[in-house]
Amino acid sequence: MSEIINMKKIGITGGIGVGKTYVSDILRKLDYPVYNSDEVSKKIMNTNLELIQLIKNEFGEDIYASDNKLNSSRLSSLVFSDRLILTKINSIVHPFIFDDFKLWCLKQSSSIVFKEAAILFESGANNDLDAVICISADDNLRIERIKKRDGRTEEDIRLIISSQIDQVRKEEMSDYKIINDGKTSLLMQINEIIEDLE
């Protein structure tokens, strides 16, 4: 138990397309455990029966298909058109992520673990962490990355960006910043932060 108390839990956040997963992959290669909140939330929204029922109660039975698979395109259209719906879904899902992350931490032996989450501040998850790193990139670069990765239109991407906390605000709320502009060394920036954390 003392190991868990001494464990530093560090958040990784930033808007869509800044390169959070890329930074997380580098950390994994450096042998640091990284918890991906977005991947876990997708998984438990499709497998946790209690959570599935809570989401159905709030958004209607048709938010899921007959096999209990989330209708993600319908949820996305609801979420990105109404900030209140985004807040509501976060408030339903976050307690499950919080519990899962706590259990995950108990299984780790590293003195520093990382939690990647796009909506770290929006969900209040930052309150359970020791520090937060914000990944930062220029909007135009982000849009190009998402177009290549997801095949979304610029209009769709800008809608998603506008539904998230402003990137500059995220940087101000964070303890560290990593610039992912394709020119500045990510490894050097990561090593400097880890040195400071240790």
Short mmCIF file of C-alpha atoms in Angstrom, two decimals, residues 40-190:
data_model
loop_
_atom_site.label_atom_id
_atom_site.label_comp_id
_atom_site.label_asym_id
_atom_site.label_seq_id
_atom_site.Cartn_x
_atom_site.Cartn_y
_atom_site.Cartn_z
CA VAL A 40 -11.18 2.33 -21.43
CA SER A 41 -14.33 4.48 -21.60
CA LYS A 42 -15.19 3.07 -25.06
CA LYS A 43 -14.67 -0.44 -23.74
CA ILE A 44 -16.73 -0.10 -20.54
CA MET A 45 -19.54 1.79 -22.30
CA ASN A 46 -19.97 -1.42 -24.31
CA THR A 47 -19.39 -4.00 -21.55
CA ASN A 48 -20.41 -2.63 -18.14
CA LEU A 49 -24.11 -3.45 -17.75
CA GLU A 50 -24.66 -0.95 -14.94
CA LEU A 51 -23.15 1.87 -17.03
CA ILE A 52 -25.07 0.79 -20.15
CA GLN A 53 -28.34 1.01 -18.19
CA LEU A 54 -27.48 4.47 -16.81
CA ILE A 55 -26.73 5.75 -20.33
CA LYS A 56 -29.98 4.24 -21.69
CA ASN A 57 -31.95 5.83 -18.84
CA GLU A 58 -30.53 9.22 -19.72
CA PHE A 59 -30.47 9.11 -23.54
CA GLY A 60 -33.04 6.45 -24.46
CA GLU A 61 -32.84 2.77 -25.40
CA ASP A 62 -31.88 3.58 -29.02
CA ILE A 63 -28.50 4.97 -27.92
CA TYR A 64 -27.53 1.26 -28.01
CA ALA A 65 -28.13 -1.33 -30.72
CA SER A 66 -29.96 -4.58 -29.86
CA ASP A 67 -26.63 -6.30 -29.04
CA ASN A 68 -25.87 -3.60 -26.41
CA LYS A 69 -23.24 -1.96 -28.62
CA LEU A 70 -23.14 1.79 -28.25
CA ASN A 71 -24.38 3.78 -31.24
CA SER A 72 -21.26 6.00 -31.15
CA SER A 73 -22.19 8.09 -34.20
CA ARG A 74 -25.52 9.03 -32.59
CA LEU A 75 -23.84 9.83 -29.27
CA SER A 76 -21.16 11.90 -31.06
CA SER A 77 -23.77 13.96 -32.90
CA LEU A 78 -25.61 14.61 -29.62
CA VAL A 79 -22.44 15.45 -27.68
CA PHE A 80 -20.87 17.80 -30.22
CA SER A 81 -24.10 19.72 -30.79
CA ASP A 82 -24.84 20.34 -27.10
CA ARG A 83 -22.24 21.07 -24.40
CA LEU A 84 -24.75 20.12 -21.66
CA ILE A 85 -25.06 16.61 -23.10
CA LEU A 86 -21.26 16.32 -23.11
CA THR A 87 -21.19 17.36 -19.43
CA LYS A 88 -23.95 14.85 -18.64
CA ILE A 89 -22.27 11.88 -20.35
CA ASN A 90 -18.97 12.76 -18.63
CA SER A 91 -20.67 12.83 -15.24
CA ILE A 92 -22.15 9.36 -15.86
CA VAL A 93 -18.99 7.72 -17.25
CA HIS A 94 -16.27 9.39 -15.14
CA PRO A 95 -16.97 7.56 -11.82
CA PHE A 96 -16.48 4.24 -13.64
CA ILE A 97 -13.19 5.44 -15.17
CA PHE A 98 -12.08 6.75 -11.77
CA ASP A 99 -12.65 3.32 -10.14
CA ASP A 100 -11.00 1.47 -13.02
CA PHE A 101 -7.93 3.75 -12.91
CA LYS A 102 -7.61 3.21 -9.15
CA LEU A 103 -7.60 -0.59 -9.65
CA TRP A 104 -5.15 -0.27 -12.54
CA CYS A 105 -2.74 1.78 -10.34
CA LEU A 106 -2.76 -1.00 -7.73
CA LYS A 107 -1.37 -3.37 -10.36
CA GLN A 108 1.53 -1.11 -11.36
CA SER A 109 5.02 -1.21 -9.83
CA SER A 110 6.39 2.00 -11.36
CA SER A 111 6.92 5.07 -9.14
CA ILE A 112 5.38 7.23 -11.90
CA VAL A 113 2.27 6.33 -13.92
CA PHE A 114 0.50 8.35 -16.59
CA LYS A 115 -3.18 8.82 -17.39
CA GLU A 116 -4.00 9.95 -20.92
CA ALA A 117 -7.36 11.72 -21.25
CA ALA A 118 -8.69 14.21 -23.78
CA ILE A 119 -11.20 15.58 -21.26
CA LEU A 120 -9.03 15.48 -18.13
CA PHE A 121 -10.11 18.91 -16.86
CA GLU A 122 -13.67 18.64 -18.17
CA SER A 123 -14.23 15.43 -16.17
CA GLY A 124 -12.46 16.69 -13.04
CA ALA A 125 -9.96 13.79 -13.27
CA ASN A 126 -7.11 16.26 -12.73
CA ASN A 127 -8.16 16.52 -9.05
CA ASP A 128 -6.99 12.92 -8.48
CA LEU A 129 -3.56 13.48 -10.06
CA ASP A 130 -0.24 14.88 -8.85
CA ALA A 131 0.48 16.89 -12.01
CA VAL A 132 -0.76 17.39 -15.57
CA ILE A 133 1.17 17.58 -18.84
CA CYS A 134 -0.54 19.40 -21.70
CA ILE A 135 0.45 18.44 -25.25
CA SER A 136 0.26 21.44 -27.53
CA ALA A 137 0.15 21.95 -31.31
CA ASP A 138 -0.98 24.66 -33.71
CA ASP A 139 -4.67 24.40 -34.78
CA ASN A 140 -3.86 24.07 -38.50
CA LEU A 141 -1.42 21.24 -37.80
CA ARG A 142 -4.03 19.53 -35.60
CA ILE A 143 -6.68 19.79 -38.33
CA GLU A 144 -4.32 18.27 -40.93
CA ARG A 145 -3.44 15.39 -38.57
CA ILE A 146 -7.10 14.57 -37.85
CA LYS A 147 -8.04 14.76 -41.55
CA LYS A 148 -5.33 12.18 -42.32
CA ARG A 149 -6.09 10.00 -39.29
CA ASP A 150 -9.92 10.02 -39.24
CA GLY A 151 -10.93 11.30 -42.66
CA ARG A 152 -13.15 13.93 -41.02
CA THR A 153 -14.07 17.23 -42.67
CA GLU A 154 -12.54 20.48 -41.42
CA GLU A 155 -16.02 21.60 -40.33
CA ASP A 156 -16.45 18.48 -38.16
CA ILE A 157 -12.98 18.89 -36.66
CA ARG A 158 -13.56 22.55 -35.78
CA LEU A 159 -16.85 21.56 -34.12
CA ILE A 160 -15.00 19.01 -31.95
CA ILE A 161 -12.26 21.54 -31.11
CA SER A 162 -14.88 24.11 -30.07
CA SER A 163 -16.56 21.55 -27.77
CA GLN A 164 -13.32 21.09 -25.80
CA ILE A 165 -11.71 23.50 -23.32
CA ASP A 166 -9.61 26.03 -25.23
CA GLN A 167 -6.04 24.76 -25.80
CA VAL A 168 -4.45 27.88 -24.24
CA ARG A 169 -6.66 27.47 -21.16
CA LYS A 170 -5.60 23.80 -20.88
CA GLU A 171 -1.96 24.87 -21.00
CA GLU A 172 -2.56 27.43 -18.23
CA MET A 173 -4.25 24.80 -16.05
CA SER A 174 -1.42 22.28 -16.56
CA ASP A 175 1.88 21.93 -14.72
CA TYR A 176 3.94 21.07 -17.80
CA LYS A 177 3.68 21.65 -21.55
CA ILE A 178 5.04 19.56 -24.42
CA ILE A 179 5.15 21.18 -27.86
CA ASN A 180 4.41 18.69 -30.64
CA ASP A 181 5.11 20.75 -33.75
CA GLY A 182 7.10 18.11 -35.64
CA LYS A 183 10.32 20.08 -35.08
CA THR A 184 10.97 20.23 -31.32
CA SER A 185 12.33 16.99 -29.81
CA LEU A 186 9.55 15.21 -27.91
CA LEU A 187 11.98 12.85 -26.19
CA MET A 188 14.03 15.75 -24.82
CA GLN A 189 10.90 17.48 -23.48
CA ILE A 190 9.62 14.22 -21.93
#
